[in-house]
C-alpha positions as a LaTeX table, in Angstrom:
\begin{tabular}{lrrr}
\hline
Residue & $x$ (\AA) & $y$ (\AA) & $z$ (\AA) \\
\hline
Met1 & 0.00 & 0.00 & 0.00 \\
Arg2 & 1.31 & 3.46 & $-0.91$ \\
Trp3 & 0.08 & 6.81 & 0.41 \\
Ala4 & $-0.18$ & 10.08 & $-1.52$ \\
Pro5 & 0.18 & 12.92 & 1.03 \\
Phe6 & $-1.57$ & 16.26 & 0.62 \\
Asp7 & 0.19 & 19.64 & 0.77 \\
Pro8 & 0.25 & 20.66 & 4.44 \\
Ala9 & 0.55 & 24.35 & 3.50 \\
Thr10 & $-2.70$ & 24.45 & 1.53 \\
Gly11 & $-4.52$ & 21.26 & 2.47 \\
Glu12 & $-4.73$ & 20.37 & $-1.23$ \\
Leu13 & $-4.50$ & 16.87 & $-2.70$ \\
Thr14 & $-3.82$ & 17.14 & $-6.44$ \\
Ile15 & $-4.23$ & 14.76 & $-9.36$ \\
Asp16 & $-0.44$ & 14.63 & $-9.74$ \\
Asp17 & $-0.04$ & 13.68 & $-6.05$ \\
Val18 & $-2.11$ & 10.56 & $-6.72$ \\
Ala19 & $-0.53$ & 9.85 & $-10.11$ \\
Glu20 & 2.91 & 9.67 & $-8.49$ \\
Val21 & 1.95 & 6.60 & $-6.45$ \\
Leu22 & 0.32 & 4.70 & $-9.34$ \\
Thr23 & 2.22 & 1.71 & $-10.73$ \\
Asp24 & 1.38 & $-1.18$ & $-13.07$ \\
Arg25 & 0.59 & $-3.20$ & $-9.93$ \\
Thr26 & $-2.02$ & $-0.77$ & $-8.57$ \\
Ala27 & $-5.41$ & $-2.45$ & $-8.31$ \\
Leu28 & $-7.35$ & $-0.04$ & $-6.10$ \\
Val29 & $-7.01$ & 3.63 & $-5.15$ \\
Ala30 & $-8.94$ & 4.98 & $-2.17$ \\
Val31 & $-9.54$ & 8.72 & $-1.78$ \\
Thr32 & $-11.73$ & 10.87 & 0.39 \\
Gly33 & $-14.55$ & 12.85 & $-1.17$ \\
Ala34 & $-13.93$ & 15.49 & 1.50 \\
Ser35 & $-11.73$ & 15.55 & 4.58 \\
Asn36 & $-13.72$ & 15.49 & 7.80 \\
Leu37 & $-10.77$ & 17.21 & 9.54 \\
Ile38 & $-9.99$ & 20.19 & 7.28 \\
Gly39 & $-12.74$ & 20.00 & 4.67 \\
Thr40 & $-10.50$ & 19.52 & 1.60 \\
Arg41 & $-12.40$ & 18.28 & $-1.47$ \\
Pro42 & $-9.91$ & 16.64 & $-3.84$ \\
Pro43 & $-10.48$ & 16.74 & $-7.62$ \\
Val44 & $-12.02$ & 13.27 & $-7.59$ \\
Ala45 & $-13.13$ & 13.20 & $-11.25$ \\
Gly46 & $-9.63$ & 14.05 & $-12.45$ \\
Ile47 & $-8.11$ & 11.50 & $-10.09$ \\
Ala48 & $-10.55$ & 8.91 & $-11.44$ \\
Glu49 & $-9.29$ & 9.48 & $-15.00$ \\
Arg50 & $-5.68$ & 8.81 & $-13.97$ \\
Val51 & $-6.66$ & 5.80 & $-11.87$ \\
His52 & $-8.71$ & 4.22 & $-14.64$ \\
Ala53 & $-5.97$ & 4.91 & $-17.20$ \\
Ala54 & $-3.66$ & 2.86 & $-14.95$ \\
Gly55 & $-6.19$ & 0.00 & $-15.00$ \\
Ala56 & $-7.19$ & 0.40 & $-11.35$ \\
Leu57 & $-10.48$ & 0.96 & $-9.53$ \\
Leu58 & $-11.33$ & 4.07 & $-7.51$ \\
Ala59 & $-13.02$ & 3.87 & $-4.11$ \\
Val60 & $-14.35$ & 7.16 & $-2.71$ \\
Asp61 & $-15.12$ & 7.67 & 0.98 \\
Gly62 & $-18.04$ & 10.07 & 0.70 \\
Val63 & $-19.10$ & 10.12 & 4.35 \\
His64 & $-18.23$ & 13.78 & 4.84 \\
Leu65 & $-19.00$ & 14.98 & 1.31 \\
Thr66 & $-22.51$ & 13.58 & 1.04 \\
Ala67 & $-23.81$ & 15.78 & 3.85 \\
His68 & $-22.66$ & 19.00 & 2.21 \\
Ala69 & $-23.16$ & 18.79 & $-1.55$ \\
Pro70 & $-25.10$ & 17.02 & $-4.30$ \\
Val71 & $-23.21$ & 13.88 & $-5.34$ \\
Asp72 & $-23.24$ & 12.28 & $-8.79$ \\
Val73 & $-21.26$ & 9.05 & $-8.38$ \\
Gly74 & $-21.02$ & 8.54 & $-12.13$ \\
Ala75 & $-19.70$ & 12.06 & $-12.75$ \\
Leu76 & $-17.11$ & 11.56 & $-10.01$ \\
Gly77 & $-15.88$ & 8.40 & $-11.72$ \\
Ala78 & $-16.09$ & 6.43 & $-8.49$ \\
Asp79 & $-16.27$ & 2.65 & $-8.92$ \\
Leu80 & $-17.12$ & 2.27 & $-5.22$ \\
Tyr81 & $-18.75$ & 5.05 & $-3.20$ \\
Thr82 & $-19.41$ & 4.74 & 0.53 \\
Cys83 & $-21.24$ & 6.98 & 2.98 \\
Ser84 & $-23.44$ & 6.86 & 6.08 \\
Pro85 & $-26.98$ & 8.28 & 6.22 \\
Tyr86 & $-26.48$ & 9.52 & 9.78 \\
Lys87 & $-24.44$ & 12.36 & 8.27 \\
Phe88 & $-27.56$ & 13.64 & 6.49 \\
Leu89 & $-30.16$ & 13.14 & 9.25 \\
Gly90 & $-30.66$ & 9.41 & 8.68 \\
Pro91 & $-29.81$ & 6.30 & 10.74 \\
His92 & $-26.31$ & 5.12 & 11.56 \\
Cys93 & $-25.51$ & 2.50 & 8.94 \\
Gly94 & $-23.14$ & 1.95 & 6.04 \\
Val95 & $-24.00$ & 2.52 & 2.38 \\
Leu96 & $-22.02$ & 1.22 & $-0.60$ \\
Ala97 & $-22.91$ & 2.32 & $-4.13$ \\
Ala98 & $-21.39$ & 0.49 & $-7.07$ \\
Ala99 & $-22.39$ & $-1.02$ & $-10.39$ \\
Pro100 & $-24.08$ & $-4.43$ & $-9.92$ \\
Ala101 & $-21.68$ & $-5.94$ & $-12.46$ \\
Leu102 & $-18.71$ & $-4.90$ & $-10.32$ \\
Leu103 & $-20.32$ & $-6.19$ & $-7.14$ \\
Glu104 & $-20.86$ & $-9.54$ & $-8.83$ \\
Thr105 & $-17.06$ & $-9.93$ & $-9.10$ \\
Leu106 & $-16.46$ & $-9.42$ & $-5.37$ \\
Arg107 & $-16.61$ & $-12.43$ & $-3.07$ \\
Pro108 & $-16.85$ & $-11.33$ & 0.57 \\
Gly109 & $-16.58$ & $-13.79$ & 3.44 \\
Lys110 & $-20.09$ & $-14.74$ & 4.56 \\
Leu111 & $-22.08$ & $-17.42$ & 6.34 \\
Leu112 & $-22.72$ & $-20.49$ & 4.18 \\
Pro113 & $-26.54$ & $-20.26$ & 4.30 \\
Ser114 & $-26.58$ & $-16.52$ & 3.53 \\
Ser115 & $-27.76$ & $-15.52$ & 0.09 \\
Asp116 & $-25.10$ & $-15.17$ & $-2.59$ \\
Asp117 & $-27.22$ & $-12.64$ & $-4.50$ \\
Val118 & $-26.12$ & $-9.04$ & $-4.94$ \\
Pro119 & $-26.41$ & $-6.96$ & $-2.79$ \\
Glu120 & $-27.44$ & $-9.48$ & $-0.11$ \\
Arg121 & $-24.04$ & $-11.23$ & $-0.19$ \\
Phe122 & $-22.54$ & $-8.12$ & 1.46 \\
Glu123 & $-25.01$ & $-8.08$ & 4.36 \\
Leu124 & $-24.45$ & $-9.73$ & 7.73 \\
Gly125 & $-27.82$ & $-11.45$ & 7.72 \\
Thr126 & $-31.40$ & $-10.21$ & 7.48 \\
Leu127 & $-31.51$ & $-6.85$ & 5.74 \\
Pro128 & $-31.87$ & $-3.88$ & 8.15 \\
Tyr129 & $-35.28$ & $-2.85$ & 6.84 \\
Glu130 & $-35.83$ & $-0.29$ & 9.61 \\
Leu131 & $-32.56$ & 1.44 & 8.72 \\
Met132 & $-33.41$ & 1.40 & 5.04 \\
Ala133 & $-36.79$ & 3.00 & 5.85 \\
Gly134 & $-35.05$ & 5.62 & 7.99 \\
Thr135 & $-32.66$ & 6.44 & 5.14 \\
Thr136 & $-35.58$ & 6.86 & 2.75 \\
Ala137 & $-37.27$ & 9.20 & 5.24 \\
Ala138 & $-34.11$ & 11.31 & 5.50 \\
Ile139 & $-33.85$ & 11.58 & 1.72 \\
Asp140 & $-37.52$ & 12.58 & 1.47 \\
Phe141 & $-37.00$ & 15.24 & 4.15 \\
Leu142 & $-34.05$ & 16.74 & 2.29 \\
Ala143 & $-35.88$ & 16.64 & $-1.04$ \\
Asp144 & $-38.76$ & 18.56 & 0.54 \\
Leu145 & $-36.33$ & 21.40 & 1.26 \\
Ser146 & $-35.98$ & 22.00 & $-2.48$ \\
Pro147 & $-36.76$ & 25.53 & $-3.69$ \\
Thr148 & $-38.09$ & 24.00 & $-6.92$ \\
Gly149 & $-40.41$ & 21.19 & $-8.00$ \\
Gly150 & $-39.73$ & 18.08 & $-10.07$ \\
Thr151 & $-39.01$ & 14.44 & $-9.32$ \\
Arg152 & $-37.61$ & 13.40 & $-5.95$ \\
Arg153 & $-34.13$ & 13.14 & $-7.50$ \\
Glu154 & $-34.41$ & 16.60 & $-9.04$ \\
Arg155 & $-35.69$ & 18.10 & $-5.80$ \\
Leu156 & $-32.95$ & 16.39 & $-3.78$ \\
Val157 & $-30.23$ & 17.76 & $-6.07$ \\
Ala158 & $-31.79$ & 21.24 & $-5.93$ \\
Ala159 & $-32.00$ & 21.10 & $-2.13$ \\
Met160 & $-28.39$ & 19.95 & $-1.69$ \\
Thr161 & $-27.18$ & 22.57 & $-4.17$ \\
Ala162 & $-28.96$ & 25.30 & $-2.20$ \\
Leu163 & $-27.59$ & 23.87 & 1.06 \\
Glu164 & $-24.05$ & 23.88 & $-0.29$ \\
Glu165 & $-24.34$ & 27.53 & $-1.36$ \\
Tyr166 & $-25.79$ & 28.56 & 2.00 \\
Glu167 & $-23.14$ & 26.77 & 4.04 \\
Asp168 & $-20.38$ & 28.27 & 1.88 \\
Gly169 & $-21.77$ & 31.72 & 2.67 \\
Leu170 & $-21.63$ & 30.99 & 6.38 \\
Arg171 & $-18.09$ & 29.65 & 6.00 \\
Glu172 & $-16.92$ & 32.80 & 4.25 \\
His173 & $-18.47$ & 34.92 & 6.98 \\
Leu174 & $-16.77$ & 32.86 & 9.70 \\
Glu175 & $-13.39$ & 32.94 & 7.98 \\
Ala176 & $-13.54$ & 36.73 & 7.73 \\
Glu177 & $-14.32$ & 36.99 & 11.46 \\
Leu178 & $-11.58$ & 34.53 & 12.44 \\
Ala179 & $-8.99$ & 36.52 & 10.47 \\
Ala180 & $-9.47$ & 39.36 & 12.95 \\
Leu181 & $-8.75$ & 37.20 & 16.01 \\
Pro182 & $-5.15$ & 37.19 & 17.27 \\
Gly183 & $-3.26$ & 33.93 & 17.62 \\
Val184 & $-5.74$ & 31.83 & 15.62 \\
Arg185 & $-4.46$ & 29.54 & 12.87 \\
Leu186 & $-6.86$ & 28.21 & 10.25 \\
Trp187 & $-5.76$ & 24.91 & 8.70 \\
Ser188 & $-8.67$ & 24.61 & 6.24 \\
Arg189 & $-7.32$ & 26.48 & 3.22 \\
Ala190 & $-8.01$ & 24.30 & 0.17 \\
Ala191 & $-9.63$ & 26.17 & $-2.70$ \\
His192 & $-12.47$ & 23.63 & $-2.85$ \\
Arg193 & $-13.71$ & 22.55 & 0.57 \\
Thr194 & $-16.69$ & 21.84 & 2.76 \\
Pro195 & $-17.73$ & 24.27 & 5.56 \\
Thr196 & $-15.47$ & 22.41 & 8.01 \\
Leu197 & $-12.77$ & 24.46 & 9.71 \\
Leu198 & $-9.90$ & 23.27 & 11.87 \\
Leu199 & $-8.38$ & 25.85 & 14.24 \\
Thr200 & $-5.38$ & 25.91 & 16.54 \\
Phe201 & $-4.26$ & 28.68 & 18.88 \\
Asp202 & $-0.79$ & 30.02 & 19.57 \\
Gly203 & 0.31 & 28.73 & 22.97 \\
Arg204 & $-3.19$ & 27.54 & 23.86 \\
Asp205 & $-4.85$ & 24.12 & 24.02 \\
Ala206 & $-7.77$ & 23.62 & 21.61 \\
Ala207 & $-9.42$ & 21.35 & 24.19 \\
Asp208 & $-9.61$ & 24.33 & 26.54 \\
Ala209 & $-11.39$ & 26.32 & 23.86 \\
Tyr210 & $-13.82$ & 23.44 & 23.42 \\
Arg211 & $-14.66$ & 23.39 & 27.12 \\
Phe212 & $-14.98$ & 27.18 & 27.30 \\
Leu213 & $-17.35$ & 27.29 & 24.31 \\
Ala214 & $-19.38$ & 24.35 & 25.64 \\
Gly215 & $-20.01$ & 26.34 & 28.82 \\
Arg216 & $-21.60$ & 29.00 & 26.64 \\
Gly217 & $-23.78$ & 26.63 & 24.68 \\
Val218 & $-21.56$ & 26.49 & 21.59 \\
Asn219 & $-20.58$ & 23.04 & 20.33 \\
Ala220 & $-17.16$ & 23.03 & 18.65 \\
Pro221 & $-15.29$ & 19.87 & 19.69 \\
Ala222 & $-11.54$ & 19.33 & 19.69 \\
Gly223 & $-9.65$ & 16.29 & 18.43 \\
Ser224 & $-8.41$ & 14.54 & 15.30 \\
Phe225 & $-11.81$ & 13.00 & 14.41 \\
Tyr226 & $-10.51$ & 9.67 & 13.12 \\
Ala227 & $-8.20$ & 11.53 & 10.68 \\
Ile228 & $-5.13$ & 10.83 & 12.77 \\
Glu229 & $-2.80$ & 10.43 & 9.77 \\
Ala230 & $-3.82$ & 13.85 & 8.44 \\
Ser231 & $-3.44$ & 15.38 & 11.90 \\
Arg232 & 0.07 & 13.99 & 12.20 \\
Trp233 & 0.96 & 15.11 & 8.67 \\
Leu234 & 0.04 & 18.66 & 9.74 \\
Asp235 & 2.36 & 18.27 & 12.77 \\
Leu236 & $-0.64$ & 18.46 & 15.09 \\
Gly237 & 0.08 & 15.06 & 16.59 \\
Asp238 & $-2.84$ & 12.96 & 17.76 \\
Thr239 & $-4.73$ & 15.86 & 19.34 \\
Gly240 & $-5.66$ & 17.77 & 16.17 \\
Gly241 & $-7.40$ & 21.04 & 16.87 \\
Leu242 & $-10.77$ & 22.72 & 17.32 \\
Arg243 & $-13.13$ & 21.65 & 14.54 \\
Val244 & $-16.01$ & 23.90 & 13.54 \\
Gly245 & $-18.57$ & 22.19 & 11.29 \\
Leu246 & $-21.22$ & 24.57 & 10.03 \\
Ala247 & $-23.89$ & 21.99 & 9.13 \\
Pro248 & $-25.97$ & 22.69 & 12.30 \\
Tyr249 & $-25.46$ & 26.48 & 12.14 \\
Thr250 & $-28.70$ & 28.19 & 11.18 \\
Asp251 & $-27.52$ & 31.68 & 10.31 \\
Ala252 & $-24.84$ & 34.32 & 10.81 \\
Asp253 & $-26.01$ & 34.90 & 14.38 \\
Asp254 & $-24.91$ & 31.36 & 15.28 \\
Val255 & $-21.52$ & 32.03 & 13.70 \\
Asp256 & $-21.20$ & 35.29 & 15.62 \\
Arg257 & $-21.92$ & 33.45 & 18.91 \\
Leu258 & $-18.99$ & 31.17 & 18.17 \\
Val259 & $-16.69$ & 34.08 & 17.32 \\
Thr260 & $-17.74$ & 36.00 & 20.44 \\
Gly261 & $-17.01$ & 32.94 & 22.57 \\
Leu262 & $-13.56$ & 32.52 & 21.02 \\
Arg263 & $-12.78$ & 36.19 & 21.50 \\
Glu264 & $-13.71$ & 35.94 & 25.18 \\
Trp265 & $-11.63$ & 32.81 & 25.63 \\
Leu266 & $-8.59$ & 34.34 & 23.95 \\
Ala267 & $-8.85$ & 37.30 & 26.31 \\
Thr268 & $-8.71$ & 35.13 & 29.43 \\
\hline
\end{tabular}
């Protein structure tokens, strides 16, 4: 297994970064759709072209991306796309999207009496019908947020497009406010990113900021959030920083509450 590191100065992962680790022995390339630590959204479609030209498959971890933007798996060029509905108001379960023909070629370990049909061969037993129903309900809820009409698919895409634009506006507002705070370092600097910001503070512990904000009713946790390799690559060790995810932020007033809390903490 070979790893293509991103640029720690910008948070970017480029097509060339991935191309450098491709060889004639490469069978599968795994890439994130968006980093849940610093928000970076790699150029997945371009990466897919290089990966497929090398004769390999592309697996995309879309857990963080799916909650923030409309996703077209075909346009991304992903052979395997995974996510979890709990990120977009659904139940906590795993989702794998792939062409049935590709899934037919995969032989997972399973119990002898379990069905060998696709997709059942990838399940642990009886299908989780209640989780599937919960996922459908979450998708319907999001589609109903659409500013336009149309089919459920069309409304879902319209709703997620509007959500992405709104969250980006909140992110830009927050970044402008953070720039005025002394001793704050923003690690989320990729040109294309989700509204997920990672902050550290000169000479201060991000966990202390987390506790201070929590006491004021502002939820901005500290840690590496399962992205420990990325945290170490940024020289943040295993502790990471303060992560601000804007998905639950309703408007600029919520952002301003966060900024006010940080300003008060920095003054202590």
